[in-house]
Amino acid sequence: MSTSGSLVLAGLVTLVALAGLRWLGQFFGRIAEGVATIAVVFVAVWLAGKAAVIVAVWVARHWRTTTTVVGVVGWCWLLGGPSLVVTGAATVLALSVWRWFSLVSFDRYAGQRLRAWWLRWTVYAPRMPRWLRSCNLTVPDRVGAPIAAVNLLRRTPALSRSRPVADQLPRILGVRSGPSWDEVRVRLVPGQTPESFDTATRALAVARGVQRCQVRELAPNVVSIDFQRRNLLSGVVRAPSLGAVSDLDGLAVDLSRVWSGRTEYGTDWHQSLIGGHTLAAGATGAGKGSLMWAPLVSVAPAIRDGLVRVNGIDPKGMELAYGRAVFHRYAVTSRDALALLDDLVESMEARKREHAGATRLVPITTETPLEIVEFDEIGALLRYGGDRKTREAITDRVALLTTQGRALGYTVRGYVQEPTKDTVPVRELFPRRICLRVASKSHVSMVLGDQA
């Protein structure tokens, strides 16, 4: 083949190769363009779906705020801004008049919700993360130790570290605001316990700028952080007057839900006088007398009608003396107290024999009234007063009443200053316990149980 023929052949081969390469380039270009288009569409759809999920979750979590915003925008779009301003001013005026004339009903139906919404978005949502970090109530990222990867082809080892992430913060689930407390419900993150929040209550109170903070466990992973804005119990809470309850029928008194005072949350406090025994511990002047007399005032119609009989044991001879006429039986000395308890045990045994096999709970009637034993300074007769034999006998009688009296209509309510086991050896037989201000921190766990 001549030189010219070789050149022509080489040129043809080159042209064919170039054409093939051009075709391959176009082919792969179309493939790459299709893949890129699919990737862009996929990423766009994924981002749109993620944004939709985030918006849906936010709307579901904060549906009240979302509904309000949508309503305001829709109002402005359909009716214009001036009408919204006029309507808002009229609503504020109506709420102000309502609050002026009936503060209780306003706060119950509107004020609490408005205050909770306002505090969530102006106080707790922006500031709570900083408070939790300051009180060490977050789960920090624990970066693992660096790992050196040695490669024979490199002069220096390569260090591998885990990627740091932001601290995990408990999420606010909701805020409730009452007359004196704000209740912030938060969901714990893995690695946290309610006890961790309980130990940090003082620090949380300082961060919020309030005097008191307490933590309540609502679920295994949900706690309520309660901040006390003001103390509703700083003043005296008046018990209902006898004139207010004198017209009530004794049968209308619910002995399982007797008004006994007010709680620190501003609500009525009710306790049961049947179905269990109560031990109240408190130092001198802590208010044990109010725990004794407030329920008796509430059940005064039942006492008058013979459905309830009150028995008083008063070692000091002072606390119950001015209400002497209320008590069916009354004792001051240890011997008189033993005689009173013997009488109660004997009547309990008679009631037991009469109703054995017929019922599990003896009904409260005038024939079988509720026998309440108000035992003031119970430790004085169980530990200090009288001789040893009399003290042991009194302890035995109290043990019988507390172990058998529940179903038979006998209730023991004891009051003590020093709730140690030596002072009150039958302390565990009182299922209901109330702890007021006590002289020692250890007394709290003695009365209410461990970790109270």
Coordinates of C-alpha atoms in Angstrom, one line a residue:
M1 CA 0.0 0.0 0.0
S2 CA 1.3 3.4 -0.9
T3 CA 2.0 6.1 1.6
S4 CA -1.0 8.2 0.4
G5 CA -3.3 5.2 0.9
S6 CA -2.0 4.7 4.4
L7 CA -2.7 8.2 5.3
V8 CA -6.2 8.1 3.9
L9 CA -6.9 4.9 5.9
A10 CA -5.5 6.5 9.0
G11 CA -7.6 9.5 8.5
L12 CA -10.7 7.4 8.1
V13 CA -9.9 5.4 11.2
T14 CA -9.4 8.7 13.1
L15 CA -12.7 10.1 11.8
V16 CA -14.5 7.0 12.9
A17 CA -12.9 7.0 16.3
L18 CA -13.7 10.7 16.7
A19 CA -17.3 10.0 15.7
G20 CA -17.5 7.2 18.1
L21 CA -16.1 9.2 20.9
R22 CA -18.6 12.0 20.0
W23 CA -21.4 9.6 20.1
L24 CA -20.2 8.1 23.4
G25 CA -19.9 11.6 24.9
Q26 CA -23.4 12.5 23.8
F27 CA -24.7 9.2 25.2
F28 CA -23.0 9.6 28.6
G29 CA -23.9 13.3 28.6
R30 CA -27.6 12.4 28.2
I31 CA -27.2 9.8 31.0
A32 CA -25.5 12.3 33.3
E33 CA -28.1 14.9 32.5
G34 CA -30.9 12.5 33.3
V35 CA -29.2 11.4 36.5
A36 CA -28.6 15.0 37.5
T37 CA -32.3 15.8 36.7
I38 CA -33.4 12.8 38.8
A39 CA -31.1 13.8 41.6
V40 CA -32.3 17.4 41.6
V41 CA -35.9 16.3 41.5
F42 CA -35.3 13.8 44.3
V43 CA -33.4 16.3 46.5
A44 CA -36.2 18.9 45.9
V45 CA -38.9 16.4 46.7
W46 CA -37.0 15.2 49.8
L47 CA -36.4 18.8 51.0
A48 CA -40.0 19.7 50.4
G49 CA -41.2 16.6 52.2
K50 CA -38.9 17.3 55.1
A51 CA -40.1 20.9 55.3
A52 CA -43.7 19.7 55.2
V53 CA -43.1 17.3 58.0
I54 CA -41.4 20.0 60.1
V55 CA -44.2 22.4 59.5
A56 CA -46.8 19.7 60.3
V57 CA -45.0 18.7 63.5
W58 CA -44.7 22.4 64.5
V59 CA -48.4 23.0 63.7
A60 CA -49.4 19.9 65.7
R61 CA -47.3 20.9 68.7
H62 CA -48.4 24.6 68.7
W63 CA -51.8 24.4 67.2
R64 CA -53.2 27.2 69.3
T65 CA -50.5 29.7 68.1
T66 CA -50.8 28.4 64.5
T67 CA -54.6 28.8 64.5
T68 CA -54.3 32.3 65.9
V69 CA -51.7 33.3 63.2
V70 CA -53.8 31.8 60.4
G71 CA -56.9 33.5 61.7
V72 CA -55.1 36.9 61.9
V73 CA -53.7 36.5 58.4
G74 CA -57.0 35.3 57.0
W75 CA -58.9 38.2 58.7
C76 CA -56.4 40.8 57.2
W77 CA -56.7 39.2 53.8
L78 CA -60.5 39.1 53.7
L79 CA -61.6 42.0 55.9
G80 CA -58.6 44.2 56.1
G81 CA -56.3 45.4 58.8
P82 CA -58.4 48.2 60.3
S83 CA -61.3 45.8 61.2
L84 CA -58.8 43.5 62.9
V85 CA -57.5 46.4 65.0
V86 CA -61.0 47.5 66.0
T87 CA -62.0 43.9 66.9
G88 CA -58.7 43.4 68.9
A89 CA -59.3 46.6 70.8
A90 CA -62.9 45.6 71.6
T91 CA -61.7 42.1 72.7
V92 CA -59.1 43.6 75.0
L93 CA -61.7 46.0 76.5
A94 CA -64.1 43.2 77.1
L95 CA -61.5 41.1 78.8
S96 CA -60.4 44.0 81.0
V97 CA -64.0 44.6 82.1
W98 CA -64.4 40.9 82.8
R99 CA -61.3 40.9 84.9
W100 CA -62.3 44.0 86.8
F101 CA -65.7 42.6 87.8
S102 CA -64.9 38.9 88.2
L103 CA -61.2 38.2 88.7
V104 CA -61.8 34.6 89.7
S105 CA -63.9 33.6 86.7
F106 CA -61.6 35.5 84.3
D107 CA -58.5 33.8 85.6
R108 CA -60.1 30.4 85.5
Y109 CA -61.5 30.5 82.0
A110 CA -59.2 33.0 80.1
G111 CA -56.4 34.5 82.2
Q112 CA -54.6 31.2 82.8
R113 CA -54.5 30.3 79.1
L114 CA -53.5 33.8 78.0
R115 CA -50.8 34.0 80.7
A116 CA -49.5 30.4 79.8
W117 CA -49.3 31.3 76.1
W118 CA -47.5 34.6 76.8
L119 CA -45.0 33.1 79.2
R120 CA -44.2 30.2 76.9
W121 CA -43.1 32.3 74.0
T122 CA -41.6 35.3 75.9
V123 CA -40.0 33.5 78.9
Y124 CA -39.6 29.8 78.8
A125 CA -39.1 29.0 75.1
P126 CA -36.2 31.5 74.7
R127 CA -34.7 31.3 78.2
M128 CA -35.2 27.7 79.3
P129 CA -32.4 26.2 77.1
R130 CA -29.9 28.6 78.8
W131 CA -31.2 27.8 82.2
L132 CA -30.8 24.1 81.6
R133 CA -27.3 24.4 80.3
S134 CA -26.3 26.6 83.3
C135 CA -27.8 24.0 85.7
N136 CA -26.1 21.1 83.9
L137 CA -29.4 19.5 82.8
T138 CA -28.3 18.8 79.3
V139 CA -26.7 15.7 77.8
P140 CA -23.4 16.9 76.2
D141 CA -21.7 15.3 73.3
R142 CA -19.1 12.9 74.6
V143 CA -16.4 12.9 71.9
G144 CA -14.6 9.6 71.9
A145 CA -10.8 9.3 72.2
P146 CA -8.9 9.9 69.0
I147 CA -7.8 6.8 67.1
A148 CA -4.5 6.9 65.3
A149 CA -4.5 5.0 61.9
V150 CA -0.9 4.1 61.0
N151 CA -0.2 3.8 57.2
L152 CA 3.2 2.5 56.0
L153 CA 2.9 4.8 53.0
R154 CA 2.5 7.9 55.2
R155 CA 5.0 9.6 57.4
T156 CA 2.5 10.8 60.0
P157 CA -0.5 8.8 61.5
A158 CA -4.0 10.0 60.6
L159 CA -6.2 10.9 63.6
S160 CA -9.8 10.0 63.5
R161 CA -12.3 11.9 65.8
S162 CA -16.1 11.5 66.2
R163 CA -18.0 14.4 64.8
P164 CA -19.1 16.8 67.6
V165 CA -22.8 17.6 67.9
A166 CA -24.8 20.1 69.9
D167 CA -25.9 19.3 73.4
Q168 CA -29.2 17.4 73.7
L169 CA -31.8 19.6 75.4
P170 CA -35.1 18.5 77.0
R171 CA -38.0 19.7 74.9
I172 CA -40.8 21.8 76.3
L173 CA -44.1 20.1 75.8
G174 CA -46.3 22.7 77.3
V175 CA -46.8 25.4 79.9
R176 CA -49.6 25.9 82.3
S177 CA -49.9 28.9 84.5
G178 CA -52.1 29.2 87.6
P179 CA -52.6 31.9 90.2
S180 CA -49.3 31.3 91.8
W181 CA -47.4 28.6 89.9
D182 CA -46.0 28.0 86.4
E183 CA -45.9 24.4 85.3
V184 CA -43.4 23.7 82.5
R185 CA -43.7 20.1 81.2
V186 CA -40.5 18.9 79.5
R187 CA -39.5 15.6 77.9
L188 CA -36.2 14.2 79.1
V189 CA -33.6 13.0 76.7
P190 CA -31.8 9.6 77.1
G191 CA -29.3 9.8 79.9
Q192 CA -31.4 12.0 82.2
T193 CA -33.5 11.0 85.2
P194 CA -36.1 13.0 87.2
E195 CA -33.8 12.8 90.2
S196 CA -31.3 15.0 88.2
F197 CA -33.9 17.7 87.9
D198 CA -35.0 17.3 91.5
T199 CA -31.5 18.0 92.8
A200 CA -31.2 21.1 90.7
T201 CA -34.5 22.8 91.8
R202 CA -32.7 25.4 93.9
A203 CA -30.5 26.4 90.9
L204 CA -33.6 26.5 88.6
A205 CA -35.4 28.7 91.1
V206 CA -32.5 31.2 91.1
A207 CA -32.3 31.1 87.3
R208 CA -36.0 31.9 87.0
G209 CA -35.8 34.5 89.8
V210 CA -38.4 32.9 92.1
Q211 CA -38.2 31.6 95.7
R212 CA -39.4 28.1 95.1
C213 CA -39.1 25.4 92.4
Q214 CA -40.2 21.8 92.5
V215 CA -40.1 18.9 90.1
R216 CA -43.0 16.4 89.6
E217 CA -42.6 13.2 87.6
L218 CA -45.6 12.8 85.2
A219 CA -44.3 9.9 83.2
P220 CA -41.0 7.9 82.9
N221 CA -39.6 10.5 80.5
V222 CA -41.7 13.6 81.3
V223 CA -41.4 15.9 84.3
S224 CA -43.1 19.1 85.3
I225 CA -40.8 21.9 86.5
D226 CA -43.0 24.1 88.7
F227 CA -42.0 27.7 89.5
Q228 CA -43.8 29.5 92.3
R229 CA -44.3 33.1 91.4
R230 CA -46.0 34.0 94.6
N231 CA -47.0 32.3 97.9
L232 CA -50.7 32.1 98.3
L233 CA -50.3 30.6 101.8
S234 CA -48.5 33.7 103.2
G235 CA -51.7 34.7 104.9
V236 CA -54.3 32.9 107.1
V237 CA -56.8 30.8 105.2
R238 CA -60.1 31.1 106.9
A239 CA -62.1 27.9 107.6
P240 CA -65.8 28.0 106.9
S241 CA -67.9 29.3 109.7
L242 CA -70.2 27.0 111.6
G243 CA -73.1 29.2 110.5
A244 CA -72.3 28.4 106.9
V245 CA -72.6 24.7 107.4
S246 CA -75.2 24.6 110.2
D247 CA -78.1 24.1 107.7
L248 CA -76.5 21.2 106.0
D249 CA -77.8 17.6 106.5
G250 CA -75.2 15.3 108.1
L251 CA -75.9 12.7 105.3
A252 CA -74.8 15.3 102.8
V253 CA -71.3 15.5 104.2
D254 CA -68.8 13.5 102.1
L255 CA -66.5 11.9 104.6
S256 CA -64.2 10.7 101.9
R257 CA -63.6 14.3 100.6
V258 CA -63.6 16.7 103.5
W259 CA -62.5 20.3 103.0
S260 CA -59.3 20.9 105.0
G261 CA -57.8 24.1 103.7
R262 CA -56.1 25.5 100.6
T263 CA -53.1 24.2 98.7
E264 CA -50.1 26.3 97.5
Y265 CA -51.6 26.0 94.0
G266 CA -54.6 28.0 95.1
T267 CA -57.1 25.1 95.0
D268 CA -59.1 23.6 97.8
W269 CA -57.5 20.8 99.7
H270 CA -59.7 17.8 100.6
Q271 CA -58.7 14.8 102.6
S272 CA -60.5 11.6 103.6
L273 CA -61.5 10.9 107.2
I274 CA -62.5 7.3 106.4
G275 CA -60.5 4.4 104.9
G276 CA -57.2 5.1 106.6
H277 CA -55.3 6.7 109.4
T278 CA -53.3 9.9 109.3
L279 CA -50.0 10.9 111.0
A280 CA -49.1 14.5 110.9
A281 CA -45.6 15.7 112.0
G282 CA -44.5 19.2 112.6
A283 CA -42.5 21.4 114.9
T284 CA -44.1 23.7 117.4
G285 CA -46.0 26.3 115.7
A286 CA -46.0 24.6 112.3
G287 CA -49.8 24.4 112.1
K288 CA -50.8 20.9 113.4
G289 CA -53.8 22.5 115.0
S290 CA -55.2 23.6 111.6
L291 CA -54.9 20.0 110.4
M292 CA -57.0 18.9 113.4
W293 CA -59.8 21.5 113.5
A294 CA -60.4 22.4 109.9
P295 CA -61.8 18.9 109.0
L296 CA -63.9 18.9 112.2
V297 CA -65.5 22.2 111.2
S298 CA -66.3 20.8 107.8
V299 CA -68.0 17.7 109.2
A300 CA -69.8 19.5 112.0
P301 CA -73.3 18.6 110.6
A302 CA -72.3 14.9 110.7
I303 CA -71.1 15.3 114.3
R304 CA -74.3 17.0 115.2
D305 CA -76.5 14.2 113.6
G306 CA -74.5 11.4 115.3
L307 CA -72.9 10.1 112.1
V308 CA -69.4 11.0 113.4
R309 CA -68.1 10.8 117.0
V310 CA -64.9 12.4 117.9
N311 CA -62.6 11.2 120.7
G312 CA -59.9 13.4 122.0
I313 CA -56.6 12.5 123.7
D314 CA -54.8 15.6 124.8
P315 CA -51.7 15.0 126.9
K316 CA -51.0 18.7 127.3
G317 CA -54.6 19.4 128.3
M318 CA -54.6 22.6 126.3
E319 CA -54.9 22.0 122.6
L320 CA -58.3 20.2 122.6
A321 CA -59.6 21.7 125.9
Y322 CA -61.5 24.6 124.4
G323 CA -63.4 22.3 122.1
R324 CA -64.2 19.9 124.9
A325 CA -68.0 19.8 124.1
V326 CA -67.2 18.4 120.6
F327 CA -65.6 15.2 121.9
H328 CA -67.6 12.1 122.8
R329 CA -64.7 10.8 124.9
Y330 CA -61.9 12.9 126.2
A331 CA -58.7 12.0 128.0
V332 CA -55.6 13.9 129.3
T333 CA -53.6 11.6 131.5
S334 CA -52.0 8.3 130.3
R335 CA -54.4 6.2 132.4
D336 CA -57.4 8.0 131.1
A337 CA -56.1 7.7 127.5
L338 CA -55.6 3.9 128.1
A339 CA -59.2 3.6 129.4
L340 CA -60.5 5.6 126.3
L341 CA -58.6 3.3 123.9
D342 CA -59.8 0.2 125.7
D343 CA -63.4 1.4 125.3
L344 CA -62.8 2.0 121.6
V345 CA -61.1 -1.4 121.1
E346 CA -64.0 -3.1 122.9
S347 CA -66.6 -1.4 120.8
M348 CA -64.6 -2.2 117.7
E349 CA -64.5 -5.9 118.6
A350 CA -68.3 -5.8 119.1
R351 CA -68.8 -4.2 115.7
K352 CA -66.5 -6.8 114.2
R353 CA -68.6 -9.7 115.6
E354 CA -71.8 -8.1 114.4
H355 CA -70.8 -7.5 110.8
A356 CA -68.4 -10.4 110.3
G357 CA -69.2 -12.2 107.1
A358 CA -71.8 -9.7 106.0
T359 CA -69.8 -6.8 104.6
R360 CA -66.2 -5.7 104.0
L361 CA -66.8 -2.1 105.0
V362 CA -69.2 -1.2 107.8
P363 CA -71.6 1.5 106.6
I364 CA -71.5 4.8 108.5
T365 CA -74.9 5.3 110.2
T366 CA -76.1 6.6 113.5
E367 CA -75.9 3.0 114.9
T368 CA -72.4 2.5 113.6
P369 CA -70.9 6.1 113.5
L370 CA -67.4 6.9 112.3
E371 CA -65.2 6.9 115.4
I372 CA -62.4 9.5 115.0
V373 CA -59.5 9.5 117.5
E374 CA -57.7 12.9 117.6
F375 CA -54.5 12.0 119.3
D376 CA -52.5 15.2 120.0
E377 CA -48.8 14.8 120.8
I378 CA -49.0 11.0 120.3
G379 CA -45.3 10.6 121.1
A380 CA -45.9 12.0 124.6
L381 CA -47.9 8.9 125.7
L382 CA -46.1 6.4 123.5
R383 CA -42.6 7.3 124.6
Y384 CA -42.4 9.8 127.5
G385 CA -45.6 9.9 129.6
G386 CA -46.6 7.4 132.3
D387 CA -44.9 4.2 133.3
R388 CA -43.4 1.7 130.8
K389 CA -46.3 -0.8 131.2
T390 CA -48.9 1.9 130.5
R391 CA -46.9 3.1 127.5
E392 CA -46.7 -0.4 126.0
A393 CA -50.5 -0.9 126.6
I394 CA -51.3 2.4 124.8
T395 CA -49.0 1.3 121.9
D396 CA -50.8 -2.0 121.7
R397 CA -54.2 -0.4 121.6
V398 CA -53.2 2.1 118.9
A399 CA -51.7 -0.8 116.9
L400 CA -55.0 -2.6 117.1
L401 CA -57.0 0.4 116.0
T402 CA -54.7 1.2 113.1
T403 CA -54.6 -2.4 111.8
Q404 CA -58.2 -3.3 112.2
G405 CA -60.2 -0.1 112.4
R406 CA -60.2 0.9 108.7
A407 CA -63.0 -1.4 107.6
L408 CA -64.9 -1.0 110.9
G409 CA -65.2 2.7 110.8
Y410 CA -62.4 3.7 113.2
T411 CA -59.9 6.4 112.2
V412 CA -56.9 7.4 114.2
R413 CA -55.3 10.8 113.5
G414 CA -52.1 11.4 115.4
Y415 CA -49.9 14.5 115.7
V416 CA -46.3 14.4 116.7
Q417 CA -43.3 16.8 116.9
E418 CA -40.5 14.2 116.7
P419 CA -41.5 11.4 114.2
T420 CA -38.7 9.0 115.1
K421 CA -39.3 5.3 115.4
D422 CA -38.5 5.4 119.1
T423 CA -41.1 8.1 119.6
V424 CA -43.8 6.6 117.4
P425 CA -43.1 2.9 117.2
V426 CA -46.3 2.3 115.2
R427 CA -45.4 5.0 112.6
E428 CA -45.6 2.6 109.7
L429 CA -49.2 1.7 110.5
F430 CA -50.4 5.1 109.4
P431 CA -51.0 5.0 105.6
R432 CA -51.6 8.7 105.3
R433 CA -48.8 11.0 106.4
I434 CA -48.5 14.8 106.4
C435 CA -45.2 16.6 107.0
L436 CA -45.2 20.2 108.0
R437 CA -42.2 22.3 109.0
V438 CA -39.9 20.0 111.0
A439 CA -36.8 20.5 113.0
S440 CA -34.6 18.2 111.1
K441 CA -34.2 17.3 107.4
S442 CA -34.1 13.6 108.3
H443 CA -37.6 13.9 109.7
V444 CA -39.0 14.4 106.2
S445 CA -38.0 10.9 105.1
M446 CA -39.1 9.5 108.5
V447 CA -42.6 10.8 107.9
L448 CA -43.0 10.6 104.1
G449 CA -40.6 7.8 103.3
D450 CA -37.2 7.5 101.6
Q451 CA -36.3 10.0 98.9
A452 CA -39.3 12.2 99.7

